[in-house]
Coordinates of N, CA and C in Angstrom, one line a residue:
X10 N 25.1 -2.7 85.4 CA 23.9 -1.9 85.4 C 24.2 -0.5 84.7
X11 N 25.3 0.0 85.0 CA 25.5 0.8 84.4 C 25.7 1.2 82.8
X12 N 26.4 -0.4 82.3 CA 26.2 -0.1 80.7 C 24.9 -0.6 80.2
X13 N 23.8 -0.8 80.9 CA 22.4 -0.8 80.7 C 21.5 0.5 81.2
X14 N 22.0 0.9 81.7 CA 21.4 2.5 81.9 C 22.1 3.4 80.7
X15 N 23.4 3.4 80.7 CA 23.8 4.1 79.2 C 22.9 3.8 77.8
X16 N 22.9 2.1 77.7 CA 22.5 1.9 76.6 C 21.1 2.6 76.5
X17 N 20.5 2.4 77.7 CA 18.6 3.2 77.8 C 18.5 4.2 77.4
X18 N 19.7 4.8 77.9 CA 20.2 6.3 77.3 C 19.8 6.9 76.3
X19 N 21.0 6.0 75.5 CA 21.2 6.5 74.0 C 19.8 6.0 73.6
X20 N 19.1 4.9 73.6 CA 17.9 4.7 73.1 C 17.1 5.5 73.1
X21 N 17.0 5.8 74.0 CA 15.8 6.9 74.5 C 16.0 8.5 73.9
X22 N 17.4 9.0 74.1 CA 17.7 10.0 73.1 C 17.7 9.6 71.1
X23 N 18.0 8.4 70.6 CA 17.8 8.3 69.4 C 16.2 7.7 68.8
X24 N 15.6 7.8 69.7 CA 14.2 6.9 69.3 C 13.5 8.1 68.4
X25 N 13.7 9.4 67.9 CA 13.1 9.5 67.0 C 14.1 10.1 65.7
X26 N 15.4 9.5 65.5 CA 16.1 9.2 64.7 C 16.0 8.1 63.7
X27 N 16.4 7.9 62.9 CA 17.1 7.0 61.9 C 16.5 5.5 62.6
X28 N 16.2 4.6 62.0 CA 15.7 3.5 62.9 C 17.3 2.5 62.8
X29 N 18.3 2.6 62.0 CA 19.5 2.2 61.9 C 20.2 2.7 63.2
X30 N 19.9 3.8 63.5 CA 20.9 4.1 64.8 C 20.9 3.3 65.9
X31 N 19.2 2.8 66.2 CA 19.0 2.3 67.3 C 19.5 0.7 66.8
X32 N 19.8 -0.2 66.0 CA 20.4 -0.8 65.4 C 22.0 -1.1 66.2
X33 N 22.5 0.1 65.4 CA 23.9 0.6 65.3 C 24.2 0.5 67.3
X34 N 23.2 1.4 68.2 CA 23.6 0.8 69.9 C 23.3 -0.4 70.0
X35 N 22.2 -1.0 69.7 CA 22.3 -2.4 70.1 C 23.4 -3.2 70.0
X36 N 24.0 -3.1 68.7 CA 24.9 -3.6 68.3 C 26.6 -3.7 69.2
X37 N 26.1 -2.0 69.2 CA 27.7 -1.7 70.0 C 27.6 -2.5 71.7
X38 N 26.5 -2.4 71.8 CA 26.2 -3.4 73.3 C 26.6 -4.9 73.5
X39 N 26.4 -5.4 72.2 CA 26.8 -6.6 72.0 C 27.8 -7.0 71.7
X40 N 28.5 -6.4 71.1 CA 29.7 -6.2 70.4 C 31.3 -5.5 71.2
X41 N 31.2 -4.2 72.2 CA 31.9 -3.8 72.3 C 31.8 -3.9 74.0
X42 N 30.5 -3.7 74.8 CA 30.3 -3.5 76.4 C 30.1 -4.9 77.0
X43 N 29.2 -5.8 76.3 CA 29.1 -6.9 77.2 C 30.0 -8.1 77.3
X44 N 30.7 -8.0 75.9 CA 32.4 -8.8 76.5 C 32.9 -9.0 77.4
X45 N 32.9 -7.2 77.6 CA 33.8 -7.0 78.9 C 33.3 -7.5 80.2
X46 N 32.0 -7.3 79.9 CA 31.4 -7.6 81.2 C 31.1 -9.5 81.4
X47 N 31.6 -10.5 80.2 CA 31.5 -11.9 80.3 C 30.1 -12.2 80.2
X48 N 29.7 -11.8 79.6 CA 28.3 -12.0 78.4 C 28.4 -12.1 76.9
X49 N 28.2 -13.1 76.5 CA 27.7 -13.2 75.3 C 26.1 -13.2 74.9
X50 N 26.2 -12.0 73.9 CA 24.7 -11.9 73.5 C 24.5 -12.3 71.9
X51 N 23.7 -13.8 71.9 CA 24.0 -14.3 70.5 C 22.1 -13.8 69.7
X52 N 22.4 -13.5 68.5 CA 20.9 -13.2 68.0 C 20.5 -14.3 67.4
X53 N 19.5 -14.8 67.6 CA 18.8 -15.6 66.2 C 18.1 -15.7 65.5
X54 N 18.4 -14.3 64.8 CA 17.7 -14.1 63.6 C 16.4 -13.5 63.8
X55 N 15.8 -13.1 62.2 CA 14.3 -12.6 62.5 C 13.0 -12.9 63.1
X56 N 12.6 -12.1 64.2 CA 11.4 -13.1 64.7 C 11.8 -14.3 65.9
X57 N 13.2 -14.6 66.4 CA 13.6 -15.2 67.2 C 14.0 -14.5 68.6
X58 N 13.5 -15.0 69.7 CA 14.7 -14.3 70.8 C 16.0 -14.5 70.5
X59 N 16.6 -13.5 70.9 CA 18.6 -13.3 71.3 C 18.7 -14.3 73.0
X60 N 19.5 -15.0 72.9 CA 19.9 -15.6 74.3 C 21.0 -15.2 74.4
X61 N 21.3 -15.3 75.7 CA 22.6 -14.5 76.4 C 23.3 -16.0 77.5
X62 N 24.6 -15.8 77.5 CA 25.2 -16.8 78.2 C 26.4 -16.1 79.5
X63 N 26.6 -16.6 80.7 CA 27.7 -16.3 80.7 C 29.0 -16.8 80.0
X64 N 30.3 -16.2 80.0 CA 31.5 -16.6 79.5 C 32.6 -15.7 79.9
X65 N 33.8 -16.4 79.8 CA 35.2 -15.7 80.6 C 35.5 -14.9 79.8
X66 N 35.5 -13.2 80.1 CA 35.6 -12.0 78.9 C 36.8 -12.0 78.8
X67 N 38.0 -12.8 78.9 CA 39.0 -13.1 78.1 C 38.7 -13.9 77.0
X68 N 37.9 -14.6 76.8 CA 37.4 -15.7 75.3 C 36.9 -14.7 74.9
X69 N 35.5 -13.5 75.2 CA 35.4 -13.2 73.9 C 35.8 -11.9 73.6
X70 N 36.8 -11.2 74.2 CA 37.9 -10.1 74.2 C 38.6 -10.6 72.9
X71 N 39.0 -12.0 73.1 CA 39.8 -12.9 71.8 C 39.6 -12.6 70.9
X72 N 38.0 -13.4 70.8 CA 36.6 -13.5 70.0 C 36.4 -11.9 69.0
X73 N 36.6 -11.1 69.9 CA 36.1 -9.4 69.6 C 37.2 -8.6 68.5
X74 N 38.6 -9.3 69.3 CA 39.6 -9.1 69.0 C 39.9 -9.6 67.3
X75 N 39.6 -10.7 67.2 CA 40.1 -11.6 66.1 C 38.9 -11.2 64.8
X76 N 38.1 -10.8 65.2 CA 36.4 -10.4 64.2 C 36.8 -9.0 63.8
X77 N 37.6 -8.0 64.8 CA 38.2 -6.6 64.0 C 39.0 -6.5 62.9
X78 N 40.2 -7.7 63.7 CA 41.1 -8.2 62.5 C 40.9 -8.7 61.4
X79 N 40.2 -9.3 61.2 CA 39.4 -9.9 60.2 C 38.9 -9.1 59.0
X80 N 38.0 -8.0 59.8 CA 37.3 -7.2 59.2 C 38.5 -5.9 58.3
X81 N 39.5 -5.4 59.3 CA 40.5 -4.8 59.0 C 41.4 -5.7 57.8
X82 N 41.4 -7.0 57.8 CA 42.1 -7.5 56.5 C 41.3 -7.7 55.2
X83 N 40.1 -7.8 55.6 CA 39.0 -8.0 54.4 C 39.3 -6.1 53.9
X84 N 39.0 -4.9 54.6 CA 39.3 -4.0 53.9 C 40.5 -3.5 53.8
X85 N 41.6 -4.0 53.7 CA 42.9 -3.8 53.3 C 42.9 -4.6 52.3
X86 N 42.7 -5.8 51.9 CA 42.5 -6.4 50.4 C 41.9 -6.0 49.6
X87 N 40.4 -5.0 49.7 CA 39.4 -4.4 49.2 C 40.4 -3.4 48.5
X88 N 40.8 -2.6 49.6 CA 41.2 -1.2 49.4 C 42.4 -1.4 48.0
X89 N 43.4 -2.4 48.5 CA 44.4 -3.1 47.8 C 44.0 -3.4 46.0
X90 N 42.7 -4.4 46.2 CA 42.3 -4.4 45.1 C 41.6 -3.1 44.0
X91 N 41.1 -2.2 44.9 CA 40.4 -1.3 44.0 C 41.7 -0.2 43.5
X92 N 43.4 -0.2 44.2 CA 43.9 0.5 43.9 C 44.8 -0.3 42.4
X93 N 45.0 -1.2 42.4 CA 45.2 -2.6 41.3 C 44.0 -2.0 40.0
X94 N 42.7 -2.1 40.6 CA 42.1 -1.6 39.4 C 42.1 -0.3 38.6
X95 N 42.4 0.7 39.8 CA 43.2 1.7 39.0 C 44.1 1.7 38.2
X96 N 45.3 1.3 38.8 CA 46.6 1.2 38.2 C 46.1 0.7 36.8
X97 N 45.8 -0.4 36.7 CA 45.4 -0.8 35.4 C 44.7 0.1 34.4
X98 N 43.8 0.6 35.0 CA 42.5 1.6 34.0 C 43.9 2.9 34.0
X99 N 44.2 3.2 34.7 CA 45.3 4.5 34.4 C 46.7 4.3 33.5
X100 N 46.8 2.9 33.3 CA 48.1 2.5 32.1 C 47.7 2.7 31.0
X101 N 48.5 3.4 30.6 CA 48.2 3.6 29.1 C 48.9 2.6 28.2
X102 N 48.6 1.9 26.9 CA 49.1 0.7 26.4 C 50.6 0.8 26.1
X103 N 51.4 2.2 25.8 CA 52.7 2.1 25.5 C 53.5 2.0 26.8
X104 N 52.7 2.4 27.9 CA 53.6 1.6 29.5 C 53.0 0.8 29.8
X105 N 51.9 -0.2 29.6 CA 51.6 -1.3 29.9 C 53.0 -2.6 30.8
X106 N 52.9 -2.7 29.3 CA 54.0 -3.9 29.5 C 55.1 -3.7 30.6
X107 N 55.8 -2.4 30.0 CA 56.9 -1.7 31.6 C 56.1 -1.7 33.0
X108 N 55.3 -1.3 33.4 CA 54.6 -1.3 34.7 C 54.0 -2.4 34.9
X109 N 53.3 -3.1 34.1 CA 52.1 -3.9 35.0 C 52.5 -5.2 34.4
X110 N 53.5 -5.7 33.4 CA 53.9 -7.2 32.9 C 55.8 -6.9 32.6
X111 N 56.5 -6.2 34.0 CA 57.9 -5.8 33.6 C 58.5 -7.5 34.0
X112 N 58.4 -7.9 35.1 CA 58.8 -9.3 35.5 C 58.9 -10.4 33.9
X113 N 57.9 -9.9 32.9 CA 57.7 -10.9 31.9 C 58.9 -10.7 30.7
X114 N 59.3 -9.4 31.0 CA 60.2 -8.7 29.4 C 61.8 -8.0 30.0
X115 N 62.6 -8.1 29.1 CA 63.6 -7.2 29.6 C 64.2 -6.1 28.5
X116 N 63.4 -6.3 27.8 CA 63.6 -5.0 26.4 C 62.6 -4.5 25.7
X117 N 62.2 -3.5 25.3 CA 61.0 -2.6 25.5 C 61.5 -1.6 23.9
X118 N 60.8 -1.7 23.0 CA 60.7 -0.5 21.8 C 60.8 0.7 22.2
X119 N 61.5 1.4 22.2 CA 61.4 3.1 23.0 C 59.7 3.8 22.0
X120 N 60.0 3.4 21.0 CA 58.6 4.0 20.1 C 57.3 4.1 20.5
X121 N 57.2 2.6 20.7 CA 56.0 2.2 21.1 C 55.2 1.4 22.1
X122 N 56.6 0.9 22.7 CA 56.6 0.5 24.1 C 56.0 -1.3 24.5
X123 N 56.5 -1.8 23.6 CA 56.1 -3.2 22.7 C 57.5 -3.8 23.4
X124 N 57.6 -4.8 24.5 CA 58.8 -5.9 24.4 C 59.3 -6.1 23.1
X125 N 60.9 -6.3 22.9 CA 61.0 -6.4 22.3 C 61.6 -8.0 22.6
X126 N 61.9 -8.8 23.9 CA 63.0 -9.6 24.2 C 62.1 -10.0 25.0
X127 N 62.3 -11.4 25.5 CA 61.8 -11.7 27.1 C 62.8 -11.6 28.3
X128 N 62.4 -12.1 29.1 CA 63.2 -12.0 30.5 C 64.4 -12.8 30.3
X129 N 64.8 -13.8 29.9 CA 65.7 -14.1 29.3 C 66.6 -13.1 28.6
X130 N 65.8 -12.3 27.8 CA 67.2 -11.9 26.6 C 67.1 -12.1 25.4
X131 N 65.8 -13.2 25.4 CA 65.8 -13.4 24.1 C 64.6 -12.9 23.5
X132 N 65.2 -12.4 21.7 CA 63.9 -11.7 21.4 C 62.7 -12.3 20.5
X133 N 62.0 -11.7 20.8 CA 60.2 -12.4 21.2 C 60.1 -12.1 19.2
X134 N 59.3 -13.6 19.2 CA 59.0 -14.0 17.8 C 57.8 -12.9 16.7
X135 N 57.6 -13.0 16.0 CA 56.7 -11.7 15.5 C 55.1 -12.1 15.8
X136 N 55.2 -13.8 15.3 CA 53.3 -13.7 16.6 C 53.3 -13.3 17.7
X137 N 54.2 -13.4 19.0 CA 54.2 -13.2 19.9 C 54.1 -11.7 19.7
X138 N 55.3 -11.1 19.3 CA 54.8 -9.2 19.2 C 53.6 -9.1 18.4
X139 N 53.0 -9.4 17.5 CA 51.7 -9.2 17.2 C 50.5 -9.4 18.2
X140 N 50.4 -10.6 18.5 CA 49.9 -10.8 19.9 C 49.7 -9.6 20.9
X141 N 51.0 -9.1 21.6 CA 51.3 -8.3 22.2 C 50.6 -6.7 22.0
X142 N 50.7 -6.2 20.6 CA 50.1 -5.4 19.9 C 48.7 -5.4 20.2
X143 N 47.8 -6.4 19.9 CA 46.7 -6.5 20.0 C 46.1 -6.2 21.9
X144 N 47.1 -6.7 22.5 CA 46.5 -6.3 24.1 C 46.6 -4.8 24.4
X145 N 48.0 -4.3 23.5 CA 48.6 -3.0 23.9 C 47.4 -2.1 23.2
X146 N 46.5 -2.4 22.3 CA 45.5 -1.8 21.8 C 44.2 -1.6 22.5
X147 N 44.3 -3.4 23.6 CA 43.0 -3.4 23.7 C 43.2 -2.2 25.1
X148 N 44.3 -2.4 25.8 CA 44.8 -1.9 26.7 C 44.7 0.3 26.6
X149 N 45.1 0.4 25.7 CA 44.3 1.7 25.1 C 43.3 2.1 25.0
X150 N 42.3 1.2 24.5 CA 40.4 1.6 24.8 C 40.2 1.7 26.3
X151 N 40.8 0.7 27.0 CA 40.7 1.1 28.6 C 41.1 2.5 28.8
X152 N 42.3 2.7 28.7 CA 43.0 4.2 29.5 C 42.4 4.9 28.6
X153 N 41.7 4.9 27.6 CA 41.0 6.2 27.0 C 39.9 6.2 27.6
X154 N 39.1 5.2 27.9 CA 38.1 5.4 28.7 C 38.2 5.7 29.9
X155 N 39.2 5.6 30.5 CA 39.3 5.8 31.8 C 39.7 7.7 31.8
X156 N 40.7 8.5 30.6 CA 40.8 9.2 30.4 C 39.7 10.0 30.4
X157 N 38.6 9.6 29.5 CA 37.3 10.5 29.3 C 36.4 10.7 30.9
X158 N 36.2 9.6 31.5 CA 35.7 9.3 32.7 C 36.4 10.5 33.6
X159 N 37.7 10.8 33.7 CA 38.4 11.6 34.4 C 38.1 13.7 34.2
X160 N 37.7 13.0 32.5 CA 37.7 14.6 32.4 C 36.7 15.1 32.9
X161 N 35.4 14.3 32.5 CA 34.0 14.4 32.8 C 33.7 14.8 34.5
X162 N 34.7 13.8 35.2 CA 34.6 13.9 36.8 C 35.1 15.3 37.0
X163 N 35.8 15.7 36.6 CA 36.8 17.0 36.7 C 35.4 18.1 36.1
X164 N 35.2 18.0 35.0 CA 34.4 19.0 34.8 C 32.8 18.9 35.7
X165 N 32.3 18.3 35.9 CA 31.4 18.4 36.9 C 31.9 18.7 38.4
X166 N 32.9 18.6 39.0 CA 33.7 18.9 40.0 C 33.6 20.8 39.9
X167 N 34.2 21.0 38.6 CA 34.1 22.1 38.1 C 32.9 23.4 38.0
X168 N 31.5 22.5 37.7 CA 30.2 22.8 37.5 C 29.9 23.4 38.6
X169 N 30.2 22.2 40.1 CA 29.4 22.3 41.3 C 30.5 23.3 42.3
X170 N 31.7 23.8 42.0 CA 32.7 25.1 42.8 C 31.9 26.5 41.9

């Protein structure tokens, strides 16, 4: 009773807020208080009643437990991946190869930053460095774009201090 007088609570203080808020308690009711208390509150969708069950709030403590984790590994891969897409947009084509394809080469042009050898030792045929050339270029219109994109951010950063 008590985490139903709370929840009346907050309703009653957010009902002329944001219509997501009142959302957002329901939610935490279902989600975070009635576990504990060995209720599950399942929704069925739009236009349907929610039914409620008892259940041993060790199952869905589990249940609550395993759905954060989850959630916590989905944005640690996210996070993971959007730093990966930096890395890449931020290489410039003469470190390409050394940072983001080193496992593939073991000798490097000091000039221009072009493998010269594979991981082996052995050195790489002239289609293959031509080849190579051509990504280290295309790999260049990236980081210049990503260069321009940076200054632009900076100068509007600039605008609004």
């Amino acid at each position: 009773m008590n985490a139903l007088t709370k929840y009346r609570d907050q309703v009653k203080n957010s009902a002329s807020d944001d219509p997501k808020a009142l959302f957002k308690i329901s939610d935490e009711l279902r989600d975070d208080i009635l576990p504990y208390l060995g209720i599950r509150l399942e929704d069925k969708g739009k236009n349907a009643p929610s039914i409620w069950k008892y259940e041993k709030p060790e199952i869905l403590i589990k249940e609550r437990e395993a759905k954060i984790a989850e959630k916590a590994k989905k944005e640690a891969e996210k996070q993971a991946k959007k730093e990966l897409d930096l890395k890449k947009k931020s290489t410039s084509g003469k470190d390409w190869f050394k940072v983001m394809e080193s496992d593939a080469y073991s000798k490097y042009d000091e000039e221009t930053g072009l493998p010269t050898h594979d991981k082996n030792g052995k050195e790489l045929s002239e289609a293959i460095v031509n080849g190579l050339k051509k990504k280290q270029k295309k790999q260049d219109g990236v980081y210049q774009k990503w260069v321009k994109e940076q200054e632009a951010a900076k100068g509007e950063e600039e605008v609004k201090n």
